[in-house]
Amino acid sequence: MELTDALKVLRTHWVAVLILTVSGVLGAWGWTAVQPKVYSSDASGILSAGDTSDLGSAMTSDSYAKSRIKSYMYLAKSRVVAEDVAKKLKLQDSPEELIGRVTVVNPEDTPTMKVTATGSTPEQARDLAEAWVQGIGAQVTALESSTGAAQTTTLPDGQKQVTKKSVIDFRSMDSASLPSAPSSPNLKMALLMGLAVGMILGVAYAFVRNPFDRRIKSSSDLNNKTGVPVVATVPADKEMAAKRTILDYNASGSDASYRIAEALRKLRTNLQFMDVDQPPRVIVVTSPMPGEGKSTITANLAQTLAASGQRVVVIDADLRKPTQAEIFGLPGTVGLTDVLVGRARLEDVLQPWGETGNLFVLSSGEIPPNPSELLASKAMRTLLDRLQETAMILVDAPPLLPVTDAAILTARTDGALIVTRAGRSTYDALDAALDNLKRVSGRALGIVLNGAAVRGVNADRYAYSNYYGRKQRGAAPAAAETAQPASEVQAPAAVPVPSEAAAQEYHGEFPQAVFTETARSGSALDDRVRQAAKAQMRRGKRPVR
């Protein structure tokens, strides 16, 4: 792994790293808050030896004191000193407990001792340190006096007293001071340790979690991991994610609207130049799983193609959960299923939409109990073959993994655009969807990454600049009015699959006549469609044209 890859992993999981780091600091702070406070105080003593009247004697005495101080280090931590201190301070602690609260060190190459005592209060620490130095001095004096040279002293009453005088003397050098702050717990050290531990855990989590995170996040790795080109990256937009809508290119909208529009124009260009000699004419738009935005992408791509002068027909072939009639705001009670079984003529149910005159919508019609058989019928193939002579066809198909409808349609068309949503779809689901197409010899024209990040580590830094943005700010993006879908129609007990004889009805040169008649009449709906439209208008919901 290169440094750039490691930085990308950290940037991807920066929230988890931050949370664990802050948790480490807060944990350290909480630990210090519950620990008992301990105060420390220092006192020191110095050992002197012999006569210091001249330089030679002074140097000899200093060397002797330095050698003797090492032997008194054991005395400084003895029970004798502890008992003497406990008696002097009237403490109830045992000698072992007092010894555990005291630390004695001999600074290198010095005849001194440094005593550090601890206590639950500043006064206890100070008194213990001071008494311990005095206790060491008393024991040193008692020990040296027993081995010193004899000295005779004449008392006032004429009697002579013999005493032993030692050349070694231990006395206090620095008295203990009253500590102003506790020495333990050390808040700064604890916070630094908590910060370090939390950061280490956060980084470890990021590198352990990253290989198991199979969500699709950016377009940079899609091509390498799937072998299928990414033909468009549609940026995330809260409005389009909240509801299915069609962008209005003529309205003043936010930068997000123009980024989406430009992404769709890029998709239109890629489709036109995908096969220069034989560009795809019948395209299935599907996704691995529901909720990835395939229907919204289909409707907006159709509008983008129509705006360039290309005649486009949108066929809602999602016969399980149709949505195109709702997106375009058109009646959807009669449509594709009625044409396939011969209950309606194509020119009666093909509905124009928009001001360009190039966009036509064929809604799903009644939801049948056998959608896969209808989509695989001879009539469906004939319908697609004849319409593609004069128009580009976008087929909104069901997701690939739950049902087989999209795979069946892809095998009978020029290929499929697979829409996947960033941050939600997984590579496992996408790979399974591509395998379903391979099993039926279907062609994957490309992948459309929907809801891609505009900022952050997963953003495409070349895709979403402000070059195409409008200067107007604060205007909400306008969307085409939408009407509620037509009232639900009771599905028939069984919809017969059209036979080859029924499909012969479409063998004539009807496509151009269909578009001409539909465009001239404006709304060449049969009686059932008109009744559905009137019912909507009686409820105060006017279909959008």
Coordinates of C-alpha atoms in Angstrom, one line a residue:
M1 CA 0.0 0.0 0.0
E2 CA 1.3 3.4 -1.0
L3 CA 1.2 6.5 1.1
T4 CA -1.6 8.0 -1.0
D5 CA -3.7 4.8 -0.4
A6 CA -3.0 5.0 3.3
L7 CA -4.1 8.6 3.4
K8 CA -7.2 7.8 1.5
V9 CA -8.1 5.1 4.0
L10 CA -7.7 7.5 6.9
R11 CA -9.7 10.2 5.1
T12 CA -12.5 7.7 4.4
H13 CA -12.7 6.6 8.0
W14 CA -11.8 10.0 9.6
V15 CA -15.0 10.1 11.6
A16 CA -14.2 6.8 13.3
V17 CA -10.6 7.8 13.9
L18 CA -11.8 11.1 15.5
I19 CA -14.4 9.4 17.7
L20 CA -11.9 6.9 19.0
T21 CA -9.3 9.6 19.6
V22 CA -11.7 11.8 21.5
S23 CA -13.0 8.7 23.4
G24 CA -9.4 7.9 24.5
V25 CA -8.9 11.5 25.8
L26 CA -12.3 11.5 27.6
G27 CA -11.5 8.0 29.0
A28 CA -8.2 9.3 30.4
W29 CA -9.8 12.3 31.9
G30 CA -12.5 10.2 33.5
W31 CA -9.9 7.8 34.9
T32 CA -8.0 10.7 36.5
A33 CA -11.2 12.1 38.0
V34 CA -11.9 8.9 40.0
Q35 CA -8.3 8.4 41.2
P36 CA -7.4 9.5 44.8
K37 CA -5.1 12.6 44.9
V38 CA -1.6 12.1 46.1
Y39 CA 0.8 14.9 47.1
S40 CA 4.6 14.7 47.1
S41 CA 7.2 16.7 49.0
D42 CA 11.0 16.6 48.9
A43 CA 13.6 17.1 51.6
S44 CA 17.3 16.5 51.5
G45 CA 20.2 16.0 53.9
I46 CA 24.0 16.1 53.6
L47 CA 26.7 13.9 55.1
S48 CA 30.0 15.6 56.2
A49 CA 33.1 13.9 57.6
G50 CA 36.3 15.0 59.3
D51 CA 38.2 18.2 59.5
T52 CA 37.9 20.8 56.7
S53 CA 40.4 23.4 58.1
D54 CA 42.7 23.0 55.0
L55 CA 42.2 22.0 51.4
G56 CA 43.8 18.6 51.7
S57 CA 41.7 17.6 54.7
A58 CA 38.5 19.0 53.0
M59 CA 39.1 16.9 49.9
T60 CA 39.8 13.8 52.0
S61 CA 36.7 14.4 54.1
D62 CA 34.5 14.9 50.9
S63 CA 35.7 11.7 49.4
Y64 CA 35.1 9.8 52.6
A65 CA 31.6 11.3 52.9
K66 CA 30.7 10.2 49.4
S67 CA 31.8 6.7 50.0
R68 CA 30.0 6.5 53.4
I69 CA 26.7 7.9 52.0
K70 CA 26.2 4.8 49.9
S71 CA 26.3 2.6 53.0
Y72 CA 23.6 4.7 54.6
M73 CA 21.1 4.2 51.8
Y74 CA 20.0 0.9 53.4
L75 CA 19.6 2.7 56.7
A76 CA 17.4 5.4 55.1
K77 CA 14.8 2.8 54.2
S78 CA 15.0 0.7 57.4
R79 CA 12.3 -0.1 59.9
V80 CA 14.3 1.7 62.6
V81 CA 13.9 5.1 60.8
A82 CA 10.2 4.3 60.1
E83 CA 9.5 3.5 63.7
D84 CA 11.2 6.7 64.9
V85 CA 9.2 8.8 62.4
A86 CA 5.9 7.1 63.3
K87 CA 6.6 7.8 67.0
K88 CA 7.5 11.4 66.4
L89 CA 4.5 12.2 64.2
K90 CA 2.2 10.0 66.2
L91 CA 1.1 8.0 63.1
Q92 CA -0.9 4.8 63.2
D93 CA 0.7 3.5 60.0
S94 CA 2.9 0.4 60.1
P95 CA 6.6 0.8 59.4
E96 CA 6.1 -1.1 56.1
E97 CA 3.4 1.4 55.0
L98 CA 5.6 4.4 55.8
I99 CA 8.5 2.9 53.9
G100 CA 6.2 2.4 50.9
R101 CA 5.4 6.1 51.0
V102 CA 9.0 7.2 51.0
T103 CA 11.6 7.2 48.2
V104 CA 15.3 7.9 49.0
V105 CA 17.9 8.6 46.3
N106 CA 21.6 9.5 46.3
P107 CA 22.4 12.0 43.5
E108 CA 25.4 10.7 41.7
D109 CA 28.8 11.7 43.0
T110 CA 27.4 13.7 45.9
P111 CA 27.3 13.1 49.7
T112 CA 23.5 14.0 49.8
M113 CA 20.3 12.1 50.2
K114 CA 17.0 13.3 48.6
V115 CA 13.9 12.1 50.4
T116 CA 10.5 12.2 48.6
A117 CA 7.4 11.5 50.7
T118 CA 3.8 11.1 49.6
G119 CA 0.5 11.8 51.5
S120 CA -3.2 12.3 50.9
T121 CA -2.8 15.9 51.9
P122 CA 0.0 18.5 51.3
E123 CA 0.7 18.7 55.1
Q124 CA 1.1 14.9 55.4
A125 CA 3.6 14.8 52.6
R126 CA 5.6 17.7 53.9
D127 CA 5.8 16.5 57.6
L128 CA 6.7 13.0 56.6
A129 CA 9.6 14.1 54.3
E130 CA 11.0 16.4 57.0
A131 CA 10.7 13.9 59.8
W132 CA 12.3 11.2 57.6
V133 CA 15.4 13.3 57.1
Q134 CA 15.6 14.0 60.8
G135 CA 15.2 10.3 61.5
I136 CA 18.0 9.4 59.2
G137 CA 20.2 12.0 60.9
A138 CA 19.5 10.6 64.4
Q139 CA 20.2 7.0 63.3
V140 CA 23.5 8.1 61.6
T141 CA 24.6 9.9 64.8
A142 CA 23.7 7.0 67.0
L143 CA 25.6 4.6 64.7
E144 CA 28.7 6.6 64.3
S145 CA 28.9 7.6 68.0
S146 CA 29.2 4.0 69.0
T147 CA 32.3 3.5 66.9
G148 CA 33.9 7.0 67.3
A149 CA 37.1 8.0 69.1
A150 CA 36.9 8.3 72.9
Q151 CA 37.0 11.9 74.4
T152 CA 37.3 12.8 78.1
T153 CA 35.4 15.8 79.4
T154 CA 35.8 17.3 83.0
L155 CA 32.5 18.1 84.6
P156 CA 31.9 21.2 86.9
D157 CA 32.0 19.0 90.0
G158 CA 35.4 17.7 89.0
Q159 CA 34.3 14.4 87.7
K160 CA 35.5 13.2 84.3
Q161 CA 33.1 11.9 81.6
V162 CA 34.3 9.8 78.7
T163 CA 32.3 10.2 75.4
K164 CA 32.9 9.0 71.9
K165 CA 32.9 11.6 69.1
S166 CA 32.2 10.7 65.5
V167 CA 33.8 12.4 62.5
I168 CA 30.6 11.8 60.5
D169 CA 27.7 14.2 60.7
F170 CA 24.3 14.1 58.8
R171 CA 22.1 17.2 58.9
S172 CA 19.2 18.6 57.0
M173 CA 20.1 20.6 53.9
D174 CA 16.7 21.6 52.3
S175 CA 13.6 21.5 54.4
A176 CA 10.4 20.1 52.8
S177 CA 8.0 22.5 51.2
L178 CA 4.2 22.4 51.1
P179 CA 3.1 21.1 47.7
S180 CA 0.6 23.2 45.8
A181 CA -0.8 20.6 43.4
P182 CA -1.1 16.8 43.5
S183 CA 1.6 14.7 41.9
S184 CA -0.8 11.9 41.1
P185 CA -2.7 11.4 39.0
N186 CA -0.8 13.4 36.4
L187 CA -3.6 14.9 34.3
K188 CA -1.4 16.0 31.4
M189 CA 0.4 12.7 31.1
A190 CA -2.9 10.8 31.3
L191 CA -4.5 13.0 28.6
L192 CA -1.5 12.5 26.3
M193 CA -1.6 8.7 26.9
G194 CA -5.3 8.7 26.2
L195 CA -4.8 10.7 23.0
A196 CA -2.0 8.3 21.8
V197 CA -4.0 5.2 22.6
G198 CA -7.2 6.5 21.0
M199 CA -5.4 7.6 17.9
I200 CA -3.7 4.2 17.6
L201 CA -7.0 2.4 18.0
G202 CA -8.6 4.7 15.4
V203 CA -6.0 4.1 12.8
A204 CA -6.0 0.4 13.5
Y205 CA -9.8 0.4 13.1
A206 CA -9.6 2.3 9.8
F207 CA -7.1 -0.2 8.2
V208 CA -9.0 -3.2 9.6
R209 CA -12.4 -1.9 8.5
N210 CA -11.4 -0.8 5.1
P211 CA -11.0 -4.2 3.4
F212 CA -14.4 -5.3 4.8
D213 CA -16.2 -2.2 3.6
R214 CA -17.6 -3.3 0.2
R215 CA -19.8 -0.3 -0.5
I216 CA -19.2 1.6 -3.7
K217 CA -18.0 5.1 -2.9
S218 CA -16.3 6.5 -6.0
S219 CA -15.9 5.9 -9.7
S220 CA -12.1 5.6 -9.5
D221 CA -12.2 1.9 -8.6
L222 CA -15.3 0.8 -10.4
N223 CA -13.7 0.3 -13.7
N224 CA -10.8 -1.7 -12.3
K225 CA -12.9 -3.9 -10.0
T226 CA -15.7 -4.7 -12.5
G227 CA -14.1 -4.3 -15.9
V228 CA -17.2 -2.2 -17.0
P229 CA -16.6 1.4 -17.9
V230 CA -18.3 4.2 -15.8
V231 CA -20.1 6.2 -18.4
A232 CA -21.5 8.8 -16.0
T233 CA -21.1 10.0 -12.4
V234 CA -24.3 11.8 -11.2
P235 CA -23.7 13.9 -8.1
A236 CA -25.8 13.6 -5.0
D237 CA -28.8 15.9 -4.7
K238 CA -31.1 15.9 -1.6
E239 CA -34.1 17.0 -3.6
M240 CA -33.8 14.2 -6.2
A241 CA -33.0 11.7 -3.4
A242 CA -36.2 12.7 -1.5
K243 CA -38.6 12.3 -4.4
R244 CA -38.5 11.3 -8.1
T245 CA -38.4 14.5 -10.2
I246 CA -37.3 15.8 -13.6
L247 CA -34.9 18.7 -13.8
D248 CA -36.1 21.9 -15.5
Y249 CA -33.2 23.2 -17.5
N250 CA -35.0 26.5 -18.2
A251 CA -35.3 27.4 -14.5
S252 CA -32.7 29.1 -12.3
G253 CA -31.6 26.4 -10.0
S254 CA -28.8 25.5 -7.6
D255 CA -25.3 24.4 -8.6
A256 CA -26.4 20.8 -7.8
S257 CA -29.0 20.9 -10.6
Y258 CA -26.5 22.1 -13.1
R259 CA -24.0 19.4 -12.0
I260 CA -26.6 16.8 -12.6
A261 CA -27.6 18.2 -15.9
E262 CA -24.0 18.3 -17.0
A263 CA -23.5 14.7 -15.9
L264 CA -26.5 13.6 -18.0
R265 CA -25.1 15.5 -21.0
K266 CA -21.9 13.6 -20.5
L267 CA -23.9 10.3 -20.4
R268 CA -25.7 11.4 -23.6
T269 CA -22.4 12.0 -25.4
N270 CA -20.9 8.7 -24.2
L271 CA -23.9 6.8 -25.6
Q272 CA -23.7 8.6 -28.9
F273 CA -20.1 7.8 -29.3
M274 CA -20.1 4.3 -27.7
D275 CA -20.3 2.6 -31.1
V276 CA -19.8 5.3 -33.8
D277 CA -20.9 3.0 -36.6
Q278 CA -23.8 1.5 -34.8
P279 CA -24.7 3.4 -31.7
P280 CA -27.2 1.7 -29.3
R281 CA -30.8 2.4 -30.1
V282 CA -32.6 0.3 -27.5
I283 CA -31.1 0.7 -24.0
V284 CA -32.3 -1.0 -20.9
V285 CA -31.8 1.0 -17.7
T286 CA -31.7 -1.2 -14.6
S287 CA -29.9 -1.5 -11.3
P288 CA -28.7 -4.3 -9.0
M289 CA -31.2 -3.6 -6.3
P290 CA -34.3 -1.3 -5.8
G291 CA -33.9 2.3 -4.6
E292 CA -30.7 3.1 -6.6
G293 CA -32.4 5.8 -8.8
K294 CA -32.7 4.0 -12.1
S295 CA -36.2 5.4 -12.9
T296 CA -35.2 9.0 -12.2
I297 CA -32.0 8.6 -14.2
T298 CA -34.1 7.1 -17.1
A299 CA -36.6 10.0 -17.1
N300 CA -33.9 12.8 -17.0
L301 CA -31.7 11.1 -19.5
A302 CA -34.7 10.9 -21.9
Q303 CA -35.3 14.6 -21.5
T304 CA -31.6 15.3 -22.1
L305 CA -31.6 13.3 -25.3
A306 CA -34.8 15.0 -26.5
A307 CA -33.3 18.4 -25.9
S308 CA -30.5 17.6 -28.4
G309 CA -33.1 16.9 -31.1
Q310 CA -33.1 13.1 -30.7
R311 CA -36.5 11.4 -30.7
V312 CA -36.8 9.3 -27.5
V313 CA -39.4 6.8 -26.3
V314 CA -39.4 5.9 -22.6
I315 CA -41.0 2.5 -22.0
D316 CA -41.9 1.6 -18.4
A317 CA -41.2 -2.1 -18.5
D318 CA -41.0 -2.3 -14.7
L319 CA -44.3 -4.2 -14.6
R320 CA -44.0 -4.9 -10.9
K321 CA -43.5 -1.4 -9.5
P322 CA -44.0 1.1 -12.3
T323 CA -43.0 4.7 -11.7
Q324 CA -42.6 6.5 -15.0
A325 CA -46.2 7.7 -15.1
E326 CA -45.8 9.2 -11.7
I327 CA -42.5 10.9 -12.6
F328 CA -43.8 12.4 -15.8
G329 CA -47.2 13.2 -14.3
L330 CA -49.1 11.2 -16.8
P331 CA -52.0 8.7 -16.6
G332 CA -50.7 5.2 -16.3
T333 CA -53.8 3.0 -16.3
V334 CA -53.3 2.0 -19.9
G335 CA -49.9 1.3 -21.5
L336 CA -47.4 -1.3 -22.5
T337 CA -49.3 -4.4 -21.2
D338 CA -52.5 -3.3 -23.1
V339 CA -50.5 -2.9 -26.3
L340 CA -48.7 -6.3 -25.9
V341 CA -52.0 -8.2 -25.5
G342 CA -53.8 -6.3 -28.2
R343 CA -56.3 -4.4 -26.1
A344 CA -55.0 -1.0 -27.3
R345 CA -53.2 0.5 -30.2
L346 CA -49.7 2.1 -29.7
E347 CA -50.8 5.4 -31.1
D348 CA -53.6 5.6 -28.5
V349 CA -51.4 5.1 -25.4
L350 CA -48.1 6.6 -26.5
Q351 CA -48.1 10.0 -24.7
P352 CA -46.0 13.1 -25.7
W353 CA -44.3 15.1 -22.9
G354 CA -42.4 18.4 -22.9
E355 CA -42.1 21.2 -25.3
T356 CA -39.5 19.7 -27.6
G357 CA -41.9 17.3 -29.3
N358 CA -39.2 14.6 -29.2
L359 CA -40.1 12.8 -26.0
F360 CA -42.8 10.2 -25.8
V361 CA -43.7 8.0 -22.8
L362 CA -45.3 4.5 -22.9
S363 CA -46.4 3.8 -19.3
S364 CA -46.7 0.3 -17.9
G365 CA -50.5 -0.1 -17.9
E366 CA -52.1 -2.6 -15.7
I367 CA -49.8 -4.7 -13.6
P368 CA -49.9 -8.3 -14.9
P369 CA -49.4 -11.5 -12.9
N370 CA -46.9 -12.8 -15.4
P371 CA -44.6 -9.8 -16.3
S372 CA -41.6 -12.0 -17.3
E373 CA -43.6 -13.8 -20.0
L374 CA -44.9 -10.6 -21.4
L375 CA -41.5 -9.0 -21.7
A376 CA -40.1 -12.1 -23.3
S377 CA -42.9 -12.4 -25.9
K378 CA -42.7 -12.0 -29.6
A379 CA -44.9 -8.9 -29.5
M380 CA -42.4 -7.1 -27.2
R381 CA -39.5 -7.9 -29.5
T382 CA -41.5 -6.7 -32.5
L383 CA -42.5 -3.5 -30.7
L384 CA -38.9 -2.7 -29.9
D385 CA -37.6 -3.5 -33.3
R386 CA -40.1 -1.3 -35.1
L387 CA -39.8 1.7 -32.7
Q388 CA -36.0 1.8 -32.9
E389 CA -36.2 2.6 -36.6
T390 CA -37.2 6.2 -35.9
A391 CA -36.4 6.7 -32.2
M392 CA -34.0 5.9 -29.4
I393 CA -35.7 3.7 -26.8
L394 CA -35.0 3.8 -23.0
V395 CA -36.5 0.8 -21.3
D396 CA -37.0 1.3 -17.5
A397 CA -36.6 -2.3 -16.3
P398 CA -36.8 -3.9 -12.8
P399 CA -33.7 -4.5 -10.8
L400 CA -31.5 -7.4 -11.9
L401 CA -31.1 -9.3 -8.6
P402 CA -34.7 -9.7 -7.4
V403 CA -36.2 -10.7 -10.7
T404 CA -35.1 -11.8 -14.2
D405 CA -37.1 -9.3 -16.2
A406 CA -34.1 -6.9 -16.8
A407 CA -31.8 -9.8 -17.9
I408 CA -34.4 -11.0 -20.4
L409 CA -34.8 -7.5 -21.9
T410 CA -31.1 -6.9 -22.1
A411 CA -30.5 -10.1 -24.1
R412 CA -33.1 -8.7 -26.7
T413 CA -31.7 -5.2 -26.8
D414 CA -28.5 -3.3 -27.5
G415 CA -27.4 -3.5 -23.9
A416 CA -28.0 -2.2 -20.4
L417 CA -27.0 0.8 -18.3
I418 CA -26.6 -0.3 -14.7
V419 CA -27.4 2.4 -12.2
T420 CA -25.7 2.0 -8.8
R421 CA -25.9 4.3 -5.8
A422 CA -22.7 5.5 -4.1
G423 CA -22.5 4.7 -0.4
R424 CA -25.3 2.2 -0.6
S425 CA -24.7 -0.3 -3.3
T426 CA -22.0 -2.9 -2.8
Y427 CA -19.5 -4.5 -5.1
D428 CA -20.9 -7.9 -4.3
A429 CA -24.4 -6.9 -5.5
L430 CA -23.0 -5.2 -8.6
D431 CA -20.8 -8.3 -9.5
A432 CA -23.9 -10.5 -9.1
A433 CA -25.9 -8.2 -11.4
L434 CA -23.2 -8.3 -14.0
D435 CA -23.0 -12.1 -13.8
N436 CA -26.8 -12.3 -14.4
L437 CA -26.3 -10.4 -17.7
K438 CA -23.4 -12.6 -18.7
R439 CA -25.5 -15.7 -18.2
V440 CA -28.0 -14.5 -20.9
S441 CA -25.2 -13.0 -23.1
G442 CA -26.5 -9.5 -22.3
R443 CA -24.2 -6.6 -22.8
A444 CA -23.4 -4.1 -20.1
L445 CA -23.0 -0.7 -21.9
G446 CA -21.7 1.0 -18.7
I447 CA -22.2 1.9 -15.1
V448 CA -23.9 5.1 -14.0
L449 CA -22.8 6.0 -10.5
N450 CA -25.7 7.8 -8.9
G451 CA -25.5 10.0 -5.7
A452 CA -21.7 10.5 -6.0
A453 CA -20.0 12.7 -3.4
V454 CA -19.3 16.2 -4.5
R455 CA -16.8 16.9 -1.7
G456 CA -14.5 14.8 0.3
V457 CA -12.1 11.9 -0.3
N458 CA -14.6 10.1 -2.6
A459 CA -15.3 13.1 -4.8
D460 CA -14.3 13.2 -8.5
R461 CA -12.1 16.3 -8.5
Y462 CA -12.6 16.8 -12.2
A463 CA -16.3 16.2 -12.5
Y464 CA -18.0 18.9 -10.4
S465 CA -16.3 22.2 -10.8
N466 CA -18.3 25.5 -10.7
Y467 CA -17.5 26.1 -14.4
Y468 CA -21.0 25.2 -15.5
G469 CA -22.8 26.8 -12.5
R470 CA -25.1 29.8 -12.8
K471 CA -24.5 33.1 -11.1
Q472 CA -27.9 33.2 -9.5
R473 CA -27.8 32.1 -5.9
G474 CA -30.6 31.2 -3.5
A475 CA -33.0 30.0 -6.1
A476 CA -34.3 26.5 -5.6
P477 CA -34.1 24.1 -8.5
A478 CA -37.4 23.9 -10.3
A479 CA -38.8 20.6 -11.2
A480 CA -41.6 19.4 -13.4
E481 CA -45.0 19.2 -11.7
T482 CA -45.9 15.7 -10.8
A483 CA -49.4 14.2 -10.4
Q484 CA -50.3 11.4 -8.3
P485 CA -50.4 8.0 -10.1
A486 CA -53.7 6.9 -11.4
S487 CA -56.0 4.9 -9.1
E488 CA -55.0 1.4 -8.7
V489 CA -56.6 -1.0 -11.2
Q490 CA -57.5 -4.5 -10.2
A491 CA -55.1 -6.8 -12.0
P492 CA -56.7 -9.4 -14.3
A493 CA -56.8 -13.0 -13.3
A494 CA -54.3 -13.7 -16.1
V495 CA -52.9 -11.8 -19.0
P496 CA -52.4 -14.0 -22.0
V497 CA -49.0 -14.0 -23.6
P498 CA -49.4 -12.6 -27.2
S499 CA -48.9 -15.2 -29.9
E500 CA -46.8 -14.8 -33.0
A501 CA -50.0 -14.2 -35.0
A502 CA -51.0 -11.3 -32.7
A503 CA -47.5 -9.8 -33.2
Q504 CA -48.1 -9.6 -37.0
E505 CA -50.2 -6.5 -36.4
Y506 CA -46.9 -4.5 -36.0
H507 CA -45.2 -5.7 -39.1
G508 CA -46.3 -2.7 -41.1
E509 CA -44.5 0.6 -41.4
F510 CA -46.3 2.1 -38.5
P511 CA -43.6 3.9 -36.3
Q512 CA -43.5 7.2 -38.1
A513 CA -47.3 7.3 -38.4
V514 CA -47.5 6.7 -34.7
F515 CA -45.4 9.7 -33.8
T516 CA -47.1 11.9 -36.4
E517 CA -50.6 11.0 -35.2
T518 CA -49.6 11.4 -31.6
A519 CA -47.9 14.7 -32.1
R520 CA -50.8 16.1 -34.2
S521 CA -53.5 15.1 -31.8
G522 CA -51.5 16.1 -28.7
S523 CA -53.2 13.4 -26.7
A524 CA -54.5 10.5 -28.7
L525 CA -55.7 8.5 -25.7
D526 CA -58.4 5.8 -26.0
D527 CA -61.6 6.0 -23.9
R528 CA -60.1 4.3 -20.9
V529 CA -57.1 6.7 -20.7
R530 CA -59.5 9.7 -21.1
Q531 CA -61.7 8.4 -18.3
A532 CA -58.6 8.0 -16.1
A533 CA -57.5 11.6 -16.9
K534 CA -61.0 12.9 -16.2
A535 CA -61.1 11.1 -12.9
Q536 CA -57.8 12.7 -11.9
M537 CA -59.1 16.2 -12.9
R538 CA -62.2 15.6 -10.8
R539 CA -60.0 15.0 -7.9
G540 CA -58.1 18.2 -8.6
K541 CA -55.0 16.6 -10.1
R542 CA -54.3 17.7 -13.6
P543 CA -51.9 15.6 -15.7
V544 CA -48.7 17.5 -16.7
R545 CA -47.9 17.8 -20.4

